[in-house]
Coordinates of C-alpha atoms in Angstrom, one line a residue:
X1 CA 89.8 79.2 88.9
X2 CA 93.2 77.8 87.0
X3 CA 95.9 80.0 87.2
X4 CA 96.2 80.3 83.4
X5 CA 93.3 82.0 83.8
X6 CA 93.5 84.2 86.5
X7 CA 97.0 85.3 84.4
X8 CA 95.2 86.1 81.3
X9 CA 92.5 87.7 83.1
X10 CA 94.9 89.9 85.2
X11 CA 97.1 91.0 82.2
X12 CA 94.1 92.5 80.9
X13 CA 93.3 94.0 83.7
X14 CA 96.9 95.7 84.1
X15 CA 96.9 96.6 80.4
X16 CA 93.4 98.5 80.9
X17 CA 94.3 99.7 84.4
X18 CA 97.4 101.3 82.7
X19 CA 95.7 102.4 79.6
X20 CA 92.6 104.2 81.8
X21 CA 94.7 105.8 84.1
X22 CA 97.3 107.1 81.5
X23 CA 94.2 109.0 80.1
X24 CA 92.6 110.0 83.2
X25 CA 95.7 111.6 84.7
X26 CA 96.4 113.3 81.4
X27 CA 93.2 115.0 81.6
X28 CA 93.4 115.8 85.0
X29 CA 96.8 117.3 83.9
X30 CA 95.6 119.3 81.2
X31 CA 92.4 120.6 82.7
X32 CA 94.4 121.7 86.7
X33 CA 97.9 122.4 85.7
X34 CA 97.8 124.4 82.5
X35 CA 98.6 127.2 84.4
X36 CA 101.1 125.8 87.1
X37 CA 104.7 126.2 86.9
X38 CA 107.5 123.1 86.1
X39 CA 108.1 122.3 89.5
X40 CA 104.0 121.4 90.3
X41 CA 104.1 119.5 86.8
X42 CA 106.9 117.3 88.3
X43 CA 105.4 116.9 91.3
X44 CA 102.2 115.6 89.8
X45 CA 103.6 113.8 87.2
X46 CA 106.1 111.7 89.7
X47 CA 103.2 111.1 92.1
X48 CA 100.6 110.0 89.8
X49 CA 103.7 107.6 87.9
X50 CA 104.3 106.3 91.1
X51 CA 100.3 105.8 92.0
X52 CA 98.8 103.3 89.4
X53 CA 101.6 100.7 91.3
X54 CA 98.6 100.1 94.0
X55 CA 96.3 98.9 92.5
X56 CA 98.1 96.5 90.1
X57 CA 100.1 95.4 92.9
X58 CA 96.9 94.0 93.8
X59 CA 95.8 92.6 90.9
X60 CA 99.3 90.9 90.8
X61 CA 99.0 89.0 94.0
X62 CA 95.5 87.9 92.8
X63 CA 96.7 86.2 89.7
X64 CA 99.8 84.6 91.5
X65 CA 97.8 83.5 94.0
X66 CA 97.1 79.2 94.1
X67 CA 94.3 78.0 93.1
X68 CA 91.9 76.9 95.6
X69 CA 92.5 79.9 98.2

């Protein structure tokens, strides 16, 4: 597959993956910590900002990868 390709594909993979798991940890936010104190909300929030890196480092290192491989 060209790499022009594997770039478009994987920018709209990492525009999705950030768009889906804004939502998703927003509603997992909202529906577990409505009760919870400031400290558990920073907690989560700083862990979950820090999560999505994973998987689009992955998806990263597929679309810089050559051709051919």
């Amino acid at each position: 597959m060209p790499v022009r390709v594997k770039k478009l594909i994987g920018t709209v993979l990492l525009v999705l993956l950030v768009v889906i798991y804004a939502l998703v940890a927003t509603m997992v936010a909202v529906a577990q910590l409505a009760q919870s104190g400031a400290l558990v909300h920073l907690v989560f929030f700083f862990l979950s900002g820090l999560l999505w890196v994973l998987p689009a480092m992955w998806i990263i290192k597929w679309m810089v990868k050559p051709a051919g491989r």
